[in-house]
mmCIF file of C-alpha atoms in Angstrom:
data_model
loop_
_atom_site.group_PDB
_atom_site.id
_atom_site.type_symbol
_atom_site.label_atom_id
_atom_site.label_comp_id
_atom_site.label_asym_id
_atom_site.label_seq_id
_atom_site.Cartn_x
_atom_site.Cartn_y
_atom_site.Cartn_z
ATOM 1 C CA MET W 3 -12.109 24.560 2.638
ATOM 2 C CA GLY W 4 -14.869 22.693 5.161
ATOM 3 C CA ASN W 5 -17.003 25.724 5.352
ATOM 4 C CA ILE W 6 -17.205 26.374 1.693
ATOM 5 C CA PHE W 7 -18.319 22.761 0.761
ATOM 6 C CA THR W 8 -21.057 22.739 3.667
ATOM 7 C CA ILE W 9 -22.355 26.036 2.235
ATOM 8 C CA LEU W 10 -21.899 25.172 -1.446
ATOM 9 C CA PHE W 11 -23.518 21.570 -1.164
ATOM 10 C CA VAL W 12 -24.152 19.915 2.345
ATOM 11 C CA GLN W 13 -26.619 23.411 3.236
ATOM 12 C CA PRO W 14 -28.427 22.977 0.053
ATOM 13 C CA ILE W 15 -29.101 19.482 0.314
ATOM 14 C CA THR W 16 -29.999 19.425 3.825
ATOM 15 C CA ASN W 17 -32.905 22.133 3.221
ATOM 16 C CA LEU W 18 -34.020 20.142 0.126
ATOM 17 C CA LEU W 19 -34.147 17.040 2.527
ATOM 18 C CA VAL W 20 -35.897 19.002 5.114
ATOM 19 C CA VAL W 21 -38.794 20.604 2.469
ATOM 20 C CA ILE W 22 -39.487 17.004 1.296
ATOM 21 C CA TYR W 23 -39.491 15.711 4.793
ATOM 22 C CA HIS W 24 -42.414 18.214 5.632
ATOM 23 C CA ALA W 25 -44.110 17.234 2.234
ATOM 24 C CA LEU W 26 -44.182 13.794 3.382
ATOM 25 C CA LEU W 27 -45.356 15.072 7.046
ATOM 26 C CA PHE W 28 -48.094 17.093 5.620
ATOM 27 C CA LEU W 29 -49.535 14.084 3.521
ATOM 28 C CA HIS W 30 -49.074 12.029 6.741
ATOM 29 C CA ILE W 31 -46.869 9.279 4.825
ATOM 30 C CA PRO W 32 -45.229 7.023 6.947
ATOM 31 C CA SER W 33 -41.821 6.640 7.779
ATOM 32 C CA PRO W 34 -41.336 10.398 6.230
ATOM 33 C CA LEU W 35 -37.420 10.257 6.383
ATOM 34 C CA GLY W 36 -36.977 6.934 5.187
ATOM 35 C CA PHE W 37 -39.287 8.104 2.242
ATOM 36 C CA ALA W 38 -37.378 11.980 1.958
ATOM 37 C CA ILE W 39 -33.794 10.000 1.691
ATOM 38 C CA ILE W 40 -35.347 7.817 -1.287
ATOM 39 C CA LEU W 41 -36.754 10.861 -3.080
ATOM 40 C CA LEU W 42 -33.797 13.303 -2.446
ATOM 41 C CA THR W 43 -32.058 10.765 -4.245
ATOM 42 C CA ILE W 44 -33.868 10.117 -7.148
ATOM 43 C CA ILE W 45 -34.322 14.169 -7.540
ATOM 44 C CA ILE W 46 -30.488 14.590 -7.344
ATOM 45 C CA ARG W 47 -30.170 11.284 -9.418
ATOM 46 C CA VAL W 48 -32.371 12.920 -12.058
ATOM 47 C CA ALA W 49 -30.510 16.392 -12.023
ATOM 48 C CA LEU W 50 -27.320 14.908 -12.638
ATOM 49 C CA PHE W 51 -28.530 13.243 -15.380
ATOM 50 C CA PRO W 52 -27.238 15.219 -18.069
ATOM 51 C CA LEU W 53 -23.586 15.174 -16.913
ATOM 52 C CA MET W 54 -24.166 11.126 -16.725
ATOM 53 C CA ALA W 55 -25.389 11.206 -20.253
ATOM 54 C CA THR W 56 -22.316 13.171 -21.465
ATOM 55 C CA GLN W 57 -20.042 10.674 -19.300
ATOM 56 C CA LEU W 58 -21.953 7.536 -20.760
ATOM 57 C CA LYS W 59 -21.673 8.731 -24.420
ATOM 58 C CA SER W 60 -18.360 9.661 -23.874
ATOM 59 C CA SER W 61 -17.757 6.116 -22.602
ATOM 60 C CA LYS W 62 -19.173 4.438 -25.102
ATOM 61 C CA LYS W 63 -17.707 6.042 -27.880
ATOM 62 C CA MET W 64 -14.031 5.284 -26.294
ATOM 63 C CA GLN W 65 -15.226 1.689 -25.456
ATOM 64 C CA GLU W 66 -16.080 1.550 -29.535
ATOM 65 C CA VAL W 67 -12.708 2.615 -30.984
ATOM 66 C CA SER W 68 -10.703 0.532 -28.712
ATOM 67 C CA PRO W 69 -10.091 -2.128 -30.861
ATOM 68 C CA LEU W 70 -9.260 0.579 -33.415
ATOM 69 C CA LEU W 71 -6.643 1.974 -30.541
ATOM 70 C CA SER W 72 -5.431 -1.629 -30.214
ATOM 71 C CA LYS W 73 -4.178 -1.938 -33.521
ATOM 72 C CA LEU W 74 -2.725 1.386 -33.884
ATOM 73 C CA ARG W 75 -0.566 0.502 -31.102
ATOM 74 C CA GLU W 76 0.446 -2.778 -32.713
ATOM 75 C CA GLN W 77 1.077 -0.890 -35.819
ATOM 76 C CA TYR W 78 3.221 1.800 -34.933
ATOM 77 C CA LYS W 79 4.731 -0.458 -32.039
ATOM 78 C CA GLY W 80 8.036 0.940 -30.694
ATOM 79 C CA ASN W 81 6.796 4.603 -31.851
ATOM 80 C CA PRO W 82 5.301 6.438 -29.585
ATOM 81 C CA GLN W 83 4.948 9.951 -30.839
ATOM 82 C CA ARG W 84 3.326 8.144 -33.999
ATOM 83 C CA ILE W 85 1.128 6.208 -31.634
ATOM 84 C CA GLN W 86 -0.059 9.395 -29.831
ATOM 85 C CA ALA W 87 -0.508 11.060 -33.262
ATOM 86 C CA GLU W 88 -1.984 8.509 -34.623
ATOM 87 C CA THR W 89 -4.329 8.194 -31.446
ATOM 88 C CA MET W 90 -5.298 12.121 -31.496
ATOM 89 C CA ALA W 91 -6.480 11.990 -35.034
ATOM 90 C CA LEU W 92 -8.442 9.124 -34.196
ATOM 91 C CA TYR W 93 -10.175 11.041 -31.578
ATOM 92 C CA LYS W 94 -10.222 14.034 -34.216
ATOM 93 C CA GLN W 95 -12.305 11.581 -36.784
ATOM 94 C CA TYR W 96 -14.849 9.931 -34.642
ATOM 95 C CA GLY W 97 -15.699 13.607 -32.591
ATOM 96 C CA ILE W 98 -14.133 12.074 -28.831
ATOM 97 C CA ASN W 99 -12.791 14.160 -26.291
ATOM 98 C CA PRO W 100 -10.937 12.603 -24.065
ATOM 99 C CA ALA W 101 -11.810 14.764 -21.291
ATOM 100 C CA ALA W 102 -15.614 14.550 -21.722
ATOM 101 C CA GLY W 103 -15.591 11.495 -19.500
ATOM 102 C CA CYS W 104 -13.609 13.010 -16.570
ATOM 103 C CA LEU W 105 -15.560 16.525 -16.498
ATOM 104 C CA PRO W 106 -19.025 15.405 -16.017
ATOM 105 C CA LEU W 107 -17.512 13.016 -12.943
ATOM 106 C CA VAL W 108 -15.731 15.756 -11.509
ATOM 107 C CA VAL W 109 -18.651 18.054 -11.319
ATOM 108 C CA GLN W 110 -20.581 15.292 -10.209
ATOM 109 C CA LEU W 111 -18.307 13.847 -6.886
ATOM 110 C CA PRO W 112 -18.975 17.015 -4.778
ATOM 111 C CA VAL W 113 -22.542 16.957 -5.335
ATOM 112 C CA ILE W 114 -22.697 12.829 -4.632
ATOM 113 C CA TRP W 115 -20.528 13.440 -1.749
ATOM 114 C CA GLY W 116 -22.174 16.148 -0.343
ATOM 115 C CA LEU W 117 -25.406 13.983 -0.319
ATOM 116 C CA TYR W 118 -23.642 11.155 1.698
ATOM 117 C CA SER W 119 -22.570 13.638 3.999
ATOM 118 C CA VAL W 120 -26.083 14.817 4.871
ATOM 119 C CA LEU W 121 -27.240 11.139 5.194
ATOM 120 C CA GLN W 122 -24.551 10.373 7.431
ATOM 121 C CA GLN W 123 -25.496 13.017 9.767
ATOM 122 C CA VAL W 124 -29.244 12.943 9.227
ATOM 123 C CA VAL W 125 -29.401 9.342 10.346
ATOM 124 C CA LYS W 126 -27.144 9.575 13.534
ATOM 125 C CA LEU W 127 -28.876 12.596 14.236
ATOM 126 C CA THR W 128 -28.407 13.732 17.965
ATOM 127 C CA SER W 129 -28.579 17.775 18.106
ATOM 128 C CA LEU W 130 -31.245 19.645 16.715
ATOM 129 C CA PRO W 131 -29.550 22.679 16.496
ATOM 130 C CA ALA W 132 -27.074 21.577 14.736
ATOM 131 C CA LEU W 133 -29.362 20.791 12.010
ATOM 132 C CA ASN W 134 -31.747 23.897 12.293
ATOM 133 C CA LYS W 135 -28.397 25.849 11.721
ATOM 134 C CA LEU W 136 -28.309 24.599 8.199
ATOM 135 C CA ILE W 137 -32.067 25.527 7.530
ATOM 136 C CA TYR W 138 -32.286 28.569 5.463
ATOM 137 C CA SER W 139 -36.218 29.687 6.622
ATOM 138 C CA ASP W 140 -37.498 30.073 10.175
ATOM 139 C CA GLY W 141 -40.513 28.555 9.002
ATOM 140 C CA MET W 142 -39.315 25.164 7.613
ATOM 141 C CA LYS W 143 -36.932 24.507 10.998
ATOM 142 C CA LEU W 144 -37.541 21.739 13.008
ATOM 143 C CA HIS W 145 -39.273 21.925 16.409
ATOM 144 C CA HIS W 146 -38.356 18.159 17.146
ATOM 145 C CA LEU W 147 -36.031 15.383 16.354
ATOM 146 C CA TRP W 148 -37.444 13.421 13.257
ATOM 147 C CA ASP W 149 -38.253 9.404 14.025
ATOM 148 C CA THR W 150 -34.888 8.259 12.546
ATOM 149 C CA HIS W 151 -36.981 4.524 12.106
ATOM 150 C CA PHE W 152 -38.087 3.218 8.606
ATOM 151 C CA PHE W 153 -41.110 0.746 9.106
ATOM 152 C CA GLY W 154 -39.426 0.066 12.431
ATOM 153 C CA ILE W 155 -36.103 -0.146 11.481
ATOM 154 C CA PRO W 156 -33.863 2.296 12.453
ATOM 155 C CA LEU W 157 -31.900 4.333 9.900
ATOM 156 C CA GLY W 158 -28.980 5.427 12.033
ATOM 157 C CA GLN W 159 -27.975 1.082 12.686
ATOM 158 C CA SER W 160 -26.251 -1.066 10.689
ATOM 159 C CA PRO W 161 -27.395 -4.230 9.262
ATOM 160 C CA SER W 162 -24.303 -5.833 11.382
ATOM 161 C CA GLN W 163 -26.152 -4.193 14.711
ATOM 162 C CA LEU W 164 -29.322 -5.083 13.766
ATOM 163 C CA LEU W 165 -28.622 -8.524 13.043
ATOM 164 C CA ALA W 166 -29.451 -9.996 16.371
ATOM 165 C CA THR W 167 -32.799 -8.597 16.744
ATOM 166 C CA VAL W 168 -34.128 -8.350 13.441
ATOM 167 C CA GLY W 169 -32.803 -11.417 12.356
ATOM 168 C CA PHE W 170 -31.365 -12.208 8.916
ATOM 169 C CA LEU W 171 -34.091 -10.821 6.910
ATOM 170 C CA ILE W 172 -31.858 -7.797 7.110
ATOM 171 C CA LEU W 173 -29.333 -9.031 5.357
ATOM 172 C CA VAL W 174 -31.359 -8.230 2.198
ATOM 173 C CA LEU W 175 -30.040 -4.731 1.954
ATOM 174 C CA PRO W 176 -26.498 -5.294 1.860
ATOM 175 C CA LEU W 177 -27.547 -8.395 -0.691
ATOM 176 C CA LEU W 178 -29.233 -5.971 -2.762
ATOM 177 C CA THR W 179 -26.408 -3.328 -2.470
ATOM 178 C CA ALA W 180 -23.873 -6.059 -3.870
ATOM 179 C CA VAL W 181 -26.264 -6.919 -6.595
ATOM 180 C CA SER W 182 -27.261 -3.971 -8.027
ATOM 181 C CA GLN W 183 -23.343 -2.724 -8.241
ATOM 182 C CA PHE W 184 -22.744 -6.049 -9.748
ATOM 183 C CA ILE W 185 -25.509 -5.015 -12.667
ATOM 184 C CA GLN W 186 -24.387 -1.430 -13.150
ATOM 185 C CA SER W 187 -20.542 -2.217 -13.218
ATOM 186 C CA LYS W 188 -21.706 -5.215 -15.675
ATOM 187 C CA MET W 189 -23.282 -2.675 -18.102
ATOM 188 C CA MET W 190 -20.689 -0.446 -17.936
ATOM 189 C CA LEU W 191 -17.769 -3.041 -19.333
ATOM 190 C CA PRO W 192 -16.995 -2.597 -22.826
ATOM 191 C CA SER W 193 -18.821 -4.633 -25.631
ATOM 192 C CA THR W 194 -15.383 -5.318 -27.642
ATOM 193 C CA PRO W 195 -14.711 -8.673 -29.501
ATOM 194 C CA PRO W 196 -12.542 -11.249 -27.630
ATOM 195 C CA THR W 197 -8.872 -10.886 -27.631
ATOM 196 C CA PRO W 198 -7.130 -12.177 -30.696
ATOM 197 C CA PRO W 199 -4.687 -14.963 -29.299
ATOM 198 C CA GLN W 200 -1.179 -13.296 -30.369
ATOM 199 C CA ASP W 201 -2.353 -10.663 -27.400
ATOM 200 C CA LYS W 202 -2.895 -12.775 -24.825
ATOM 201 C CA LYS W 203 0.544 -12.890 -23.860
ATOM 202 C CA LYS W 204 1.457 -13.149 -20.326
ATOM 203 C CA GLY W 205 1.944 -9.948 -18.548
ATOM 204 C CA SER W 206 0.477 -7.794 -21.970
ATOM 205 C CA ALA W 207 -1.220 -4.631 -21.206
ATOM 206 C CA THR W 208 -4.180 -6.038 -23.070
ATOM 207 C CA ASP W 209 -4.605 -9.167 -20.624
ATOM 208 C CA PHE W 210 -3.814 -7.039 -17.583
ATOM 209 C CA ALA W 211 -6.628 -4.452 -18.361
ATOM 210 C CA SER W 212 -9.412 -7.640 -19.268
ATOM 211 C CA ALA W 213 -7.888 -9.388 -15.728
ATOM 212 C CA PHE W 214 -8.990 -5.968 -14.163
ATOM 213 C CA GLN W 215 -11.766 -5.107 -15.397
ATOM 214 C CA THR W 216 -12.965 -8.828 -14.343
ATOM 215 C CA GLN W 217 -11.927 -8.680 -11.086
ATOM 216 C CA SER W 218 -13.578 -5.211 -10.415
ATOM 217 C CA LEU W 219 -16.277 -6.604 -11.589
ATOM 218 C CA TYR W 220 -16.623 -8.938 -8.799
ATOM 219 C CA ILE W 221 -14.776 -7.560 -6.133
ATOM 220 C CA PHE W 222 -16.457 -3.694 -6.279
ATOM 221 C CA PRO W 223 -20.057 -5.088 -5.677
ATOM 222 C CA LEU W 224 -18.212 -7.334 -2.931
ATOM 223 C CA MET W 225 -16.732 -4.640 -1.346
ATOM 224 C CA ILE W 226 -19.844 -2.049 -1.465
ATOM 225 C CA GLY W 227 -22.175 -4.930 -0.096
ATOM 226 C CA PHE W 228 -19.356 -5.545 2.998
ATOM 227 C CA PHE W 229 -19.295 -1.741 3.762
ATOM 228 C CA SER W 230 -23.562 -1.530 3.528
ATOM 229 C CA PHE W 231 -23.191 -4.277 6.338
ATOM 230 C CA ARG W 232 -21.066 -2.318 8.492
ATOM 231 C CA PHE W 233 -22.461 1.482 7.354
ATOM 232 C CA PRO W 234 -26.309 2.960 8.906
ATOM 233 C CA VAL W 235 -28.909 1.562 6.865
ATOM 234 C CA GLY W 236 -29.986 4.803 5.884
ATOM 235 C CA LEU W 237 -27.211 5.138 3.671
ATOM 236 C CA SER W 238 -28.031 1.592 2.270
ATOM 237 C CA PHE W 239 -31.149 3.126 1.167
ATOM 238 C CA TYR W 240 -29.209 5.844 -0.491
ATOM 239 C CA TRP W 241 -26.519 3.776 -2.335
ATOM 240 C CA ILE W 242 -29.892 1.233 -3.621
ATOM 241 C CA THR W 243 -31.695 3.684 -5.050
ATOM 242 C CA PHE W 244 -29.011 5.883 -6.579
ATOM 243 C CA THR W 245 -27.771 2.612 -8.579
ATOM 244 C CA PHE W 246 -31.168 1.187 -9.232
ATOM 245 C CA PHE W 247 -31.811 4.834 -11.407
ATOM 246 C CA GLY W 248 -28.123 4.590 -12.225
ATOM 247 C CA ILE W 249 -29.131 1.363 -14.304
ATOM 248 C CA ILE W 250 -32.552 2.707 -15.953
ATOM 249 C CA GLN W 251 -30.490 5.711 -16.591
ATOM 250 C CA GLN W 252 -27.675 3.727 -18.192
ATOM 251 C CA TYR W 253 -29.960 1.226 -20.089
ATOM 252 C CA LEU W 254 -31.840 3.833 -21.717
ATOM 253 C CA MET W 255 -28.693 5.871 -22.630
ATOM 254 C CA GLN W 256 -27.415 2.449 -24.440
ATOM 255 C CA ARG W 257 -30.399 1.543 -26.455
ATOM 256 C CA GLY W 258 -31.023 5.000 -27.280
ATOM 257 C CA THR W 259 -27.378 5.644 -28.684
ATOM 258 C CA SER W 260 -26.214 4.220 -32.039
ATOM 259 C CA SER W 261 -22.637 3.433 -32.916
ATOM 260 C CA SER W 262 -20.354 6.470 -33.192
ATOM 261 C CA VAL W 263 -17.783 4.648 -35.195
ATOM 262 C CA GLY W 264 -20.314 3.517 -38.204
ATOM 263 C CA ALA W 265 -22.091 0.481 -40.081
ATOM 264 C CA LEU W 266 -19.021 -0.875 -41.392
ATOM 265 C CA PRO W 267 -16.832 -3.591 -39.200
ATOM 266 C CA ILE W 268 -14.093 -2.398 -37.529
ATOM 267 C CA GLU W 269 -11.286 -4.505 -39.746
ATOM 268 C CA VAL W 270 -12.654 -2.972 -42.841
ATOM 269 C CA LYS W 271 -12.041 0.543 -41.367
ATOM 270 C CA ILE W 272 -8.597 -0.130 -40.097
ATOM 271 C CA THR W 273 -7.691 -1.974 -42.941
ATOM 272 C CA LYS W 274 -9.090 1.302 -45.234
ATOM 273 C CA LYS W 275 -6.736 3.361 -42.950
ATOM 274 C CA THR W 276 -3.745 1.716 -43.182
ATOM 275 C CA SER W 277 -3.917 1.472 -47.148
ATOM 276 C CA LYS W 278 -4.359 5.006 -46.723
ATOM 277 C CA ALA W 279 -1.354 5.577 -44.827
ATOM 278 C CA ARG W 280 0.786 3.229 -46.998
ATOM 279 C CA LYS W 281 -0.214 4.765 -49.855
ATOM 280 C CA LYS W 282 1.088 8.134 -48.870
ATOM 281 C CA LYS W 283 4.724 6.798 -47.771
#
């Protein structure tokens, strides 16, 4: 399994990184490896954009119909079969495929993990033959180990290791990773109306979901910031670039897509739906 993953993901990503590195070296760009990591991250992020756009659109639709789903669960409380049937009907009405948000993510994960695996090896590279073994063309192979410094900062060392030599300025990197992750997490939160008082019962599913989202909004960025403090600097450059372009893409997606639920207020739509259901009875 490891060999298949290497052939399908690690090796192509490594070759792309080497091509970018050689191009920057030819142009006499300073710290070419650091800039190659940043450009590689941007290229992969742009290449994955169609899949991410599908995922974001699906997520947006799910957010829009979330209040309707809550009302359906309340209306048919105690009847799970009816709730399931009405939920599927609601998805069909608004053209929502529940799997559409998961499948793009499943496809993206091996690519993202492959990129992470490559960068983790690259910034700590000690064996030139091991790297050259992954390169397709003999003309692209390296003749000596590349410089793993980015404007004097060693990409293979972590901010925690560099704190004594570089000073507190190195803490800007974990801070940037945490802040950028917080912004992206904040943008991904559903823009649903506040929970009605009757739904704010202790231990209710709605209250638990809301509390979990709020906690995740702060806990996850703090975790990423801590990891970037302990992980090599090169991985921090990757994460900041990946998240920053994710924020731009998500902003453009949210700005360019209109509501799929329609112009009518949700309360009107659910009222009409309920009245139709009563007439059928």
